[in-house]
Short mmCIF file of C-alpha atoms and ligand atoms in Angstrom, two decimals:
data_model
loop_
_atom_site.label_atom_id
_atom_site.label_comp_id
_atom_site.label_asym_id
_atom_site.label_seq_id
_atom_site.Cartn_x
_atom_site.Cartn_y
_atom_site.Cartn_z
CA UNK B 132 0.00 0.00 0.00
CA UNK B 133 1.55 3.44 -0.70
CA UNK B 134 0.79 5.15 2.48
CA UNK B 135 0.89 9.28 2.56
CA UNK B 136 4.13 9.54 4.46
CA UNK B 137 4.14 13.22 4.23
CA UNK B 138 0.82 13.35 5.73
CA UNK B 139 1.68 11.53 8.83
CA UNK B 140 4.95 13.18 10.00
CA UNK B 141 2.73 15.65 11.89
CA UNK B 142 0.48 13.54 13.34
CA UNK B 143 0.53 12.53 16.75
CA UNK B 144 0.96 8.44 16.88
CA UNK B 145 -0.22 5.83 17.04
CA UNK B 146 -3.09 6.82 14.91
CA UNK B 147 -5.57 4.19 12.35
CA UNK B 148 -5.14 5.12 9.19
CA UNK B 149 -8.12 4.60 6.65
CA UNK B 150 -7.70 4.10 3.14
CA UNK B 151 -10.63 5.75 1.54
CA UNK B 152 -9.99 4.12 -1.95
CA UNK B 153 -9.71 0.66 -0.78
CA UNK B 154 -12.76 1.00 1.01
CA UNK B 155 -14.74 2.36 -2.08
CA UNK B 156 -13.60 -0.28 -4.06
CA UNK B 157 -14.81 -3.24 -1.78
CA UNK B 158 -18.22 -1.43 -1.53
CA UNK B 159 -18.20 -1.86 -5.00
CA UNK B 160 -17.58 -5.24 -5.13
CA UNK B 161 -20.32 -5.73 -2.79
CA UNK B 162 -22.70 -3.21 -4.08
CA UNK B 163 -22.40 -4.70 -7.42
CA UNK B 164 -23.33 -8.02 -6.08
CA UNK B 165 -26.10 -6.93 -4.19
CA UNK B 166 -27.65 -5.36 -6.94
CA UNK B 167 -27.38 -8.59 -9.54
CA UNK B 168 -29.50 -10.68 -7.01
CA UNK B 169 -31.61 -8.07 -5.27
CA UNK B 170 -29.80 -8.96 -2.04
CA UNK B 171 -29.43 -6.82 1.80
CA UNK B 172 -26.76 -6.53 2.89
CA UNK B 173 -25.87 -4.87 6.54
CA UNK B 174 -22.85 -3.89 7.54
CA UNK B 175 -21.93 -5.17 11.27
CA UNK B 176 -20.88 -1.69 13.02
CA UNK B 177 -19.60 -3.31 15.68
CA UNK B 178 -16.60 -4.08 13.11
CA UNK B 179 -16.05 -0.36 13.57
CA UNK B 180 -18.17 2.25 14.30
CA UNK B 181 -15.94 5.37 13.27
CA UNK B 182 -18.03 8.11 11.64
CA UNK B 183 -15.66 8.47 8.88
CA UNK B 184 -16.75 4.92 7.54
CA UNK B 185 -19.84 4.77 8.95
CA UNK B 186 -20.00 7.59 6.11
CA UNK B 187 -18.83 5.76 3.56
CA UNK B 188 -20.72 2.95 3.84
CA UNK B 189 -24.11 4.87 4.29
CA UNK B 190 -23.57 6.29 0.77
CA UNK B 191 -22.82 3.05 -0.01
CA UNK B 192 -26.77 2.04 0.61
CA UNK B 193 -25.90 -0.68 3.04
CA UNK B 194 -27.86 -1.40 5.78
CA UNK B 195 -26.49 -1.97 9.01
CA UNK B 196 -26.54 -5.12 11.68
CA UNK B 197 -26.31 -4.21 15.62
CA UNK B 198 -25.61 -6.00 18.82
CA UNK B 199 -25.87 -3.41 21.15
CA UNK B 200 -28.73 -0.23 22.34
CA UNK B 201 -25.75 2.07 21.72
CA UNK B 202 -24.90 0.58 18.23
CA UNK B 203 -28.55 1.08 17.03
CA UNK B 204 -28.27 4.85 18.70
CA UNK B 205 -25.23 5.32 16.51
CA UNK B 206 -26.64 3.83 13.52
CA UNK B 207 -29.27 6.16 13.57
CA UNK B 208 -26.78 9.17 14.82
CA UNK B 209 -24.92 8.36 11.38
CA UNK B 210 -27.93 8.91 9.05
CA UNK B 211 -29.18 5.08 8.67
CA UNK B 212 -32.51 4.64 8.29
CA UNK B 213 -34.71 2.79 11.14
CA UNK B 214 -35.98 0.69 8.60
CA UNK B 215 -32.72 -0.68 7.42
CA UNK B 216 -31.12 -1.49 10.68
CA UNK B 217 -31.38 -5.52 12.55
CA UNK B 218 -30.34 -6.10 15.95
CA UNK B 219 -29.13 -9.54 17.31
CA UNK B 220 -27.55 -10.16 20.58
CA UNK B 221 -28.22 -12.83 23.18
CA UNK B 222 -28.68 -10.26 26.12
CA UNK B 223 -31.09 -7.48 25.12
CA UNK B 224 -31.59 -5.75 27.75
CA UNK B 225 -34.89 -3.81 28.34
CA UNK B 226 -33.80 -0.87 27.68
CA UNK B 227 -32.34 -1.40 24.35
CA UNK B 228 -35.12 -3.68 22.94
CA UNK B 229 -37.51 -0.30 23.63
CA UNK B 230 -34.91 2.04 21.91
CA UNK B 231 -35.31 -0.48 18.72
CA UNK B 232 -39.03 -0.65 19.25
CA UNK B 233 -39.41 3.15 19.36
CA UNK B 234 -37.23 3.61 16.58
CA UNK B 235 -38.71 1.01 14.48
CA UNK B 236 -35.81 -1.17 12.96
CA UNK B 237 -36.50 -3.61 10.86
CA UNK B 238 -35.69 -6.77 12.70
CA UNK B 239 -34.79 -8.30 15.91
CA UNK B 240 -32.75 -11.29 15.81
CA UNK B 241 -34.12 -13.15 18.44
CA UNK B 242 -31.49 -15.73 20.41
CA UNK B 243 -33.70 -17.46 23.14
CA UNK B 244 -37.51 -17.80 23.96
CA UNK B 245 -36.96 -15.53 27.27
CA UNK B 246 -36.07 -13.21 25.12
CA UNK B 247 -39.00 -13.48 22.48
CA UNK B 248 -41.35 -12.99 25.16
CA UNK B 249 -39.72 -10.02 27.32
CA UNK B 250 -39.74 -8.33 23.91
CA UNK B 251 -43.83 -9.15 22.97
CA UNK B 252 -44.53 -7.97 26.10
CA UNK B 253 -42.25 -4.45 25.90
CA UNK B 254 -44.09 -4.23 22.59
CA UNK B 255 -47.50 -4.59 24.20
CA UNK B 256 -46.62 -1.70 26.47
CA UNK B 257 -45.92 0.73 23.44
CA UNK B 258 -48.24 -0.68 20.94
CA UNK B 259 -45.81 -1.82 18.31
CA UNK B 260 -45.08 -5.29 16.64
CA UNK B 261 -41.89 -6.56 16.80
CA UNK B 262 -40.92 -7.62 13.66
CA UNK B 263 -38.58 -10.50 14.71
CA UNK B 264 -36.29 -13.21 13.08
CA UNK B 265 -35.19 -16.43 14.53
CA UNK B 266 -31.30 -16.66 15.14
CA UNK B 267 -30.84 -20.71 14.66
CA UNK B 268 -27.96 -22.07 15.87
CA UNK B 269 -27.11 -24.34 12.67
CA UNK B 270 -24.56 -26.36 14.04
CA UNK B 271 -22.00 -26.08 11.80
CA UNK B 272 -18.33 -25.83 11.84
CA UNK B 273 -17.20 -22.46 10.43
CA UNK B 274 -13.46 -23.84 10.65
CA UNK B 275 -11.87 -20.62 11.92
CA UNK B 276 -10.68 -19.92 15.56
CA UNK B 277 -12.11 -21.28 18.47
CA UNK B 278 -13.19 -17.62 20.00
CA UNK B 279 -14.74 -16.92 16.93
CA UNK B 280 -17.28 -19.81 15.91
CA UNK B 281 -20.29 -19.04 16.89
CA UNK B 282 -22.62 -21.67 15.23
CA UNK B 283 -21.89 -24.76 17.26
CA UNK B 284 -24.41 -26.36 19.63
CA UNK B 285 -21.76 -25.46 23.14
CA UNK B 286 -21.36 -21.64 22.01
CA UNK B 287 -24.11 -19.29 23.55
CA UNK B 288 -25.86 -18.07 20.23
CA UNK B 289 -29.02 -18.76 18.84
CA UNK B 290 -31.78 -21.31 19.65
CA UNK B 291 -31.16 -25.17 19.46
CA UNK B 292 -32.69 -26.65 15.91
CA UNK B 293 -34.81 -28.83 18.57
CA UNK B 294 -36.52 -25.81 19.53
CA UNK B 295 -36.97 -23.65 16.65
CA UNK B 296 -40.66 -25.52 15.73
CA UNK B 297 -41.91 -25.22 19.20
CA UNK B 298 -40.93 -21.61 19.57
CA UNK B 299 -42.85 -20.89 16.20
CA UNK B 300 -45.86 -22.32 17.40
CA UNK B 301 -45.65 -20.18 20.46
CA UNK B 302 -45.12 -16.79 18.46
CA UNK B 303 -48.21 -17.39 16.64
CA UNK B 304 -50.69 -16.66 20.01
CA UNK B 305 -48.09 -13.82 20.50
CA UNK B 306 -49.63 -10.73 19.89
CA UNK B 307 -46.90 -8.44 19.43
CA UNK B 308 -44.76 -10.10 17.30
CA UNK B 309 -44.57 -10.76 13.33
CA UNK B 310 -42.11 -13.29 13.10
CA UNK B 311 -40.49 -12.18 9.72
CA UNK B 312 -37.59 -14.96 9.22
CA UNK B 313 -35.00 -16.76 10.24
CA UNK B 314 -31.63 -15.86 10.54
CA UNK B 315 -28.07 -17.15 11.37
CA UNK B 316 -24.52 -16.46 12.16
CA UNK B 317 -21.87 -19.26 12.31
CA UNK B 318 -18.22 -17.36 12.85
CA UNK B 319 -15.66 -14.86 11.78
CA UNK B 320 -13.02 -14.85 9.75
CA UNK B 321 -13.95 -17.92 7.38
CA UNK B 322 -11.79 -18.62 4.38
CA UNK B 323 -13.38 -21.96 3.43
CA UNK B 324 -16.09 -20.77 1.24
CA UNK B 325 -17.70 -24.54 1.50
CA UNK B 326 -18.35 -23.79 4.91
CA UNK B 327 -21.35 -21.30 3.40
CA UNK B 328 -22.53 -24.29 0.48
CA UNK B 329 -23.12 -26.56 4.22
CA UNK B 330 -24.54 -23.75 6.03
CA UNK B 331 -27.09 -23.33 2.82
CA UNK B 332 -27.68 -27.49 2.80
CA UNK B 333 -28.41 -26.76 6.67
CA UNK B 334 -30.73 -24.09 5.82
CA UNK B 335 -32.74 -25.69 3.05
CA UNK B 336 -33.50 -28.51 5.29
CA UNK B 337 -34.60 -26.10 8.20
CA UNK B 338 -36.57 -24.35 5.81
CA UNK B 339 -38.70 -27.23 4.11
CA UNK B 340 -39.28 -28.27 8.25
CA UNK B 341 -41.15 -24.96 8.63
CA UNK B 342 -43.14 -25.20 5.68
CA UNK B 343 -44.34 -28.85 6.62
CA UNK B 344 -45.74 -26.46 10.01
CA UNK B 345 -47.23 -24.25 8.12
CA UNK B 346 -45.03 -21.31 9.42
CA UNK B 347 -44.29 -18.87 6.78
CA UNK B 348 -40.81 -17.19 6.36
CA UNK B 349 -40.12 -13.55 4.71
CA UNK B 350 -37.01 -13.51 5.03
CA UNK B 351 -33.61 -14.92 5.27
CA UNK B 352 -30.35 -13.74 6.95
CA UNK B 353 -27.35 -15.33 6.73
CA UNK B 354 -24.91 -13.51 9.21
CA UNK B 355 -21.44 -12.58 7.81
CA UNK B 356 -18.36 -14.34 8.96
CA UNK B 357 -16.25 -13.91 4.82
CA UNK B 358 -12.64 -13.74 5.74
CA UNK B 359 -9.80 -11.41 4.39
CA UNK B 360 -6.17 -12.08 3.50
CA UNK B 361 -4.35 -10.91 6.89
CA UNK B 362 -1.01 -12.65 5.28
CA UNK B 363 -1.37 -10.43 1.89
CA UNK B 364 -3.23 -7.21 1.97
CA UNK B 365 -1.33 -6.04 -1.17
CA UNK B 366 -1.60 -8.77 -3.26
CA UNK B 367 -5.66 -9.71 -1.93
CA UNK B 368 -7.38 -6.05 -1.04
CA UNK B 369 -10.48 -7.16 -1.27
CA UNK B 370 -12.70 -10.46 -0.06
CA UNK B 371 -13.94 -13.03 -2.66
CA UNK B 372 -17.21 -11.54 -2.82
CA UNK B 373 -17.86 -13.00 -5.94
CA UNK B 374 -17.92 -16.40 -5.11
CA UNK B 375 -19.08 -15.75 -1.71
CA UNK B 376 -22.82 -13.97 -2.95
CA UNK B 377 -22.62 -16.85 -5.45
CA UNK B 378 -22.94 -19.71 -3.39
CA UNK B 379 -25.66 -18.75 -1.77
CA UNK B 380 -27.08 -17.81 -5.33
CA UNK B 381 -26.28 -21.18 -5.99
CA UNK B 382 -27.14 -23.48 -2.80
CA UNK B 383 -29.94 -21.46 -1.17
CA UNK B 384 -33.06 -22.83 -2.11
CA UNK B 385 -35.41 -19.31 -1.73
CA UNK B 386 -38.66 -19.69 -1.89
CA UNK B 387 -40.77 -16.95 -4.25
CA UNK B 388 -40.53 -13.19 -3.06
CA UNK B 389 -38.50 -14.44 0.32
CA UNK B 390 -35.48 -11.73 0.94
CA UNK B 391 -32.19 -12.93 1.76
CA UNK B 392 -30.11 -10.74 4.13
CA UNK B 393 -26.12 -10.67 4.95
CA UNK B 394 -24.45 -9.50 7.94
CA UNK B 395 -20.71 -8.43 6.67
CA UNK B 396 -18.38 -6.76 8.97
CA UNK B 397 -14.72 -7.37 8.69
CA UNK B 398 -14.72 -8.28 4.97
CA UNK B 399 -15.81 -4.90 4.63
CA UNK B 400 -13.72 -2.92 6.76
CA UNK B 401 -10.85 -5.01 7.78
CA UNK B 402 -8.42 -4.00 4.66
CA UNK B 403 -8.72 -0.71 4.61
CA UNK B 404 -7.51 -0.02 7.67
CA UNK B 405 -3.75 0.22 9.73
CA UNK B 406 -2.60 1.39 13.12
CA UNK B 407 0.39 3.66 12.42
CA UNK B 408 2.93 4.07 15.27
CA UNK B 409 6.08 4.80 16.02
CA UNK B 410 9.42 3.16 17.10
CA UNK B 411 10.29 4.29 20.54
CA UNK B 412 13.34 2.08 21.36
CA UNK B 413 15.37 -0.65 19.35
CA UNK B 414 16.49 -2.50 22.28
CA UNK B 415 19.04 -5.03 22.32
CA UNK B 416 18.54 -8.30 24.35
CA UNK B 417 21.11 -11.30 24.17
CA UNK B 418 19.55 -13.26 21.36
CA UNK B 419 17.05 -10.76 19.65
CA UNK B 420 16.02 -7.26 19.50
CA UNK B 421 13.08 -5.39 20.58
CA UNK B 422 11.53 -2.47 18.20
CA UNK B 423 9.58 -0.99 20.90
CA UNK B 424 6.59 0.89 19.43
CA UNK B 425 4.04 3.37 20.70
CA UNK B 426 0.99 1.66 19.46
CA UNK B 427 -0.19 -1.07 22.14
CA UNK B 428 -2.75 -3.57 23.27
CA UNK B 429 -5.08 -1.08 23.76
CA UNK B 430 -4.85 0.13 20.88
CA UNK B 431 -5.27 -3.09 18.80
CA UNK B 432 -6.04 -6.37 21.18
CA UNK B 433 -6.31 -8.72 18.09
CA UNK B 434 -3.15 -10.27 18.59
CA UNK B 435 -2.91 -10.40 22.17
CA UNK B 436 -6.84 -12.00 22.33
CA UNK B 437 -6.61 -13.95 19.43
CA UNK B 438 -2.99 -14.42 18.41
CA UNK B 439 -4.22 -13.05 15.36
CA UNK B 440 -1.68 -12.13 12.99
CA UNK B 441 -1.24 -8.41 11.24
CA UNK B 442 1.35 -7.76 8.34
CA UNK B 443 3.78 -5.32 10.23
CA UNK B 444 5.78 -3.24 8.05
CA UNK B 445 8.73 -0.80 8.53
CA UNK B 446 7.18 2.31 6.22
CA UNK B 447 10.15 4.62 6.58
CA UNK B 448 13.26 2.57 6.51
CA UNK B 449 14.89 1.66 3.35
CA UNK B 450 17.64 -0.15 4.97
CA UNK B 451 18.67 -3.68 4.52
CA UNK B 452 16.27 -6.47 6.80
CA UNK B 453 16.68 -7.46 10.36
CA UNK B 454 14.56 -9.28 12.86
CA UNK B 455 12.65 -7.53 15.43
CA UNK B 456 10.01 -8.66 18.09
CA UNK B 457 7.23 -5.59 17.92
CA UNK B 458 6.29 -5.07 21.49
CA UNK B 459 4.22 -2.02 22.70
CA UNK B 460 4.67 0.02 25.83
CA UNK B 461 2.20 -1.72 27.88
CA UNK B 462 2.72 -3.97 31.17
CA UNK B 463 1.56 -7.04 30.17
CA UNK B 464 3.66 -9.78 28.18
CA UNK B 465 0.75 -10.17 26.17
CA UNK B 466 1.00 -6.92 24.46
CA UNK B 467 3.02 -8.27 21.20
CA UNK B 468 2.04 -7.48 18.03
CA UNK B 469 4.44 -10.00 16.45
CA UNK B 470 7.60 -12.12 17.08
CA UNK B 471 10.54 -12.46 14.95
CA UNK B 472 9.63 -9.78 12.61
CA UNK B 473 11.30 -9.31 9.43
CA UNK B 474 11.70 -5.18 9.05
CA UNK B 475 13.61 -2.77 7.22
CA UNK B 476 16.60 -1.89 9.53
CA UNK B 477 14.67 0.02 12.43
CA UNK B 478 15.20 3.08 14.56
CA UNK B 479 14.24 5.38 17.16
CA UNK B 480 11.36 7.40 15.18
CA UNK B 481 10.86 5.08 12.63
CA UNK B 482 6.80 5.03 11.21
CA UNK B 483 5.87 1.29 11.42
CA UNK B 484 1.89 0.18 9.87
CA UNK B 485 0.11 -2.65 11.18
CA UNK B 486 -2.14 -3.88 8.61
CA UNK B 487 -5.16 -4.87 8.09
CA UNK B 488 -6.49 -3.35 11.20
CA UNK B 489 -10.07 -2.09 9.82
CA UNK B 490 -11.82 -4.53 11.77
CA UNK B 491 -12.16 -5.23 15.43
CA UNK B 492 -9.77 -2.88 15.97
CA UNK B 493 -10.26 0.72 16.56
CA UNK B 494 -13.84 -0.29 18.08
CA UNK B 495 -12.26 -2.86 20.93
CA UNK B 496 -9.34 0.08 21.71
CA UNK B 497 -9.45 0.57 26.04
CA UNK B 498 -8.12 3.29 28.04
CA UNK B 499 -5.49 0.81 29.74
CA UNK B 500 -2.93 1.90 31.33
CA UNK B 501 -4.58 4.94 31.09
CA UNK B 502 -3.62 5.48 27.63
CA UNK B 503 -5.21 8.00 25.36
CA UNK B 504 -7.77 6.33 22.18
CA UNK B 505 -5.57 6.81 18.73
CA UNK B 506 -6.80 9.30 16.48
CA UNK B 507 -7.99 8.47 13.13
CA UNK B 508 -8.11 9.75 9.42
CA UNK B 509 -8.78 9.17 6.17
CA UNK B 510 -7.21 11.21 3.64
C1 LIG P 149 -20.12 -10.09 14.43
C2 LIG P 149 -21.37 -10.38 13.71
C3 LIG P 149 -21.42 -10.25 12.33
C4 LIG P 149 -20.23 -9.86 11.48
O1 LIG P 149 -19.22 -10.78 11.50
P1 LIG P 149 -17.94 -10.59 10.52
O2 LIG P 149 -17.14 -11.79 10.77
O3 LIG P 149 -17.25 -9.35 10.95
O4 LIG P 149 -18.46 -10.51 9.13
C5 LIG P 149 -22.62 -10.53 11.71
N1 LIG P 149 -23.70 -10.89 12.41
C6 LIG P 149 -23.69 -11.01 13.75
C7 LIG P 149 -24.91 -11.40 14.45
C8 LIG P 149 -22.53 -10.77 14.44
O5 LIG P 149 -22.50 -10.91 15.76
#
């Protein structure tokens, strides 16, 4: 990536750096999708939720998917309509289910029975219907980090496929609900695109069970979870959104007039994005060296969470390559962004990028330590 070095000599580090350009061109790619099969898609804010994106994305015509009262507040603060916005999340609380009610989003994504009823009965209280969708918890193997599966019977999302015909019997002496569809989310950052042709299979069957109860289904939302190249964000900017919409052009069996929905946050975000800081120290231990930086857990958690990986680049240096381990300032051992690091000769001063940092980033930053938030821009 060329990055506006110029630009970012005056600039207080560590800041996250958004390419504007990059993100344009993968709301093309999905935009242009969208628009060949007459599919939604939302993006999921909690991906990141800066303003400058958020922007972006809006004029994009994207929708937008929520897990929290303060995400649908900011939705709407950042000029999405109501009527475009879902909301899943396995612990509504009251308070947030009647700031969706009021504002009248389109759909709750409804993870237990407790829940479908504490939200009829809100409803009842300010005469609205709550249209609602049924998160299913498929189980199926998204084949991507433990932490980050979601769609297996032992994680905490969604209701069991044993329960899903019983619950839709009980919604129908429900008064204020209008159950709209059914809806699912099996994991993050999945490469394996045949994960999505058996999540379709799963989905077909759960959908022909339904019909033989009579219960009629509107619509159809398929989370997100489409991974992104962490390893190469030069050579692979962008998602494989074209085979990605395709399978489930493919596989999905919808029924006449039924809507399918997607749920994408990092393919969206993730690439366009790095945490610029700089090199404090280069410090010298006995078998390796140190590049100290002022960017640090707080800033970006990913690796220290996870052990997720980010590219880490030397975007000053010219020099010849040496070895680093890129540690931040912070007092936990944790706070690595990467061992054994092959850099451009580094020094005190030195700008250093850590890529692909668009997603789950910036939004997940803490004031540990005390430490200030980084700033952000986009050129
Ligand atoms: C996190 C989340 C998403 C987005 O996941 P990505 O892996 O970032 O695409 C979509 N839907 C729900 C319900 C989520 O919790």
């Amino acid at each position: 990536m060329a990055f506006p070095i110029n630009k970012f000599q005056s600039l207080k580090t560590p800041f996250y750096y958004y390419d504007r350009e990059i993100l344009k061109q993968t709301l093309s790619l999905v935009t242009e999708k969208q628009r060949q099969y007459g599919y939604h898609v939302h993006f999921a804010v909690k991906a990141n939720a800066n303003p400058l994106i958020l922007n972006e994305i809006r004029e994009a015509g994207l929708g937008i998917d929520c897990v929290s009262g303060n995400e649908v507040q900011c939705a709407l603060e950042n000029g999405f309509d109501a009527n475009k916005i879902v909301f899943a999340g396995v612990g509504k609380a009251d308070w947030e289910i009647k700031l969706g009610l009021e504002a009248g989003i389109q759909c709750f994504n409804v993870e237990s029975l407790p829940e479908l009823e504490i939200i009829n009965e809100l409803a009842g209280e300010l005469n609205k219907t709550a249209n609602v969708a049924l998160r299913i918890n498929p189980n199926v193997d998204a084949h991507t980090h433990s932490y980050i599966t979601t769609g297996m019977e032992e994680n905490k999302f969604g209701i069991g496929l044993w329960e899903v015909e019983s619950i839709c019997e009980k919604i129908a002496s429900m008064k204020n609900i209008h159950l709209k569809g059914i809806h699912f989310h099996i994991g993050s950052q999945i490469t394996d695109l045949d994960v999505f042709k058996v999540l379709c299979t799963r989905i077909n069957e759960i959908q022909k069970n339904l019909e033989a109860k009579k219960v009629k289904i509107e619509s159809v939302n398929v989370g997100g979870g489409l991974g992104i190249d962490y390893e190469h964000p030069d050579e692979r900017p962008h998602a494989d959104f074209g085979n990605y919409f395709d399978i489930f052009h493919k596989f999905l069996e919808l029924r006449n007039g039924q809507e399918l929905h997607f749920e994408l946050g990092r393919a969206i975000v993730a690439q366009c994005g790095s945490l610029i800081t700089r090199v404090l120290y280069v410090k010298e231990g006995q078998h390796k060296k140190f590049a100290i930086v002022d960017a640090g857990m707080n800033d970006l958690i990913r690796p220290a969470l996870y052990h997720a990986y980010h590219k880490i680049e030397n975007i000053t240096s010219q020099e010849e390559c040496d070895k680093y381990d890129v540690v931040g300032p912070v007092c936990e051992s944790s706070d690595c962004f990467g061992k054994e690091v092959v850099l451009n000769k580094t020094k005190r001063g030195d700008l250093i990028a850590l890529r692909s940092a668009g997603a789950y980033g910036e939004v997940m930053a803490s004031h540990y330590n005390l430490r200030e938030f980084a700033q952000s821009i986009m050129p």
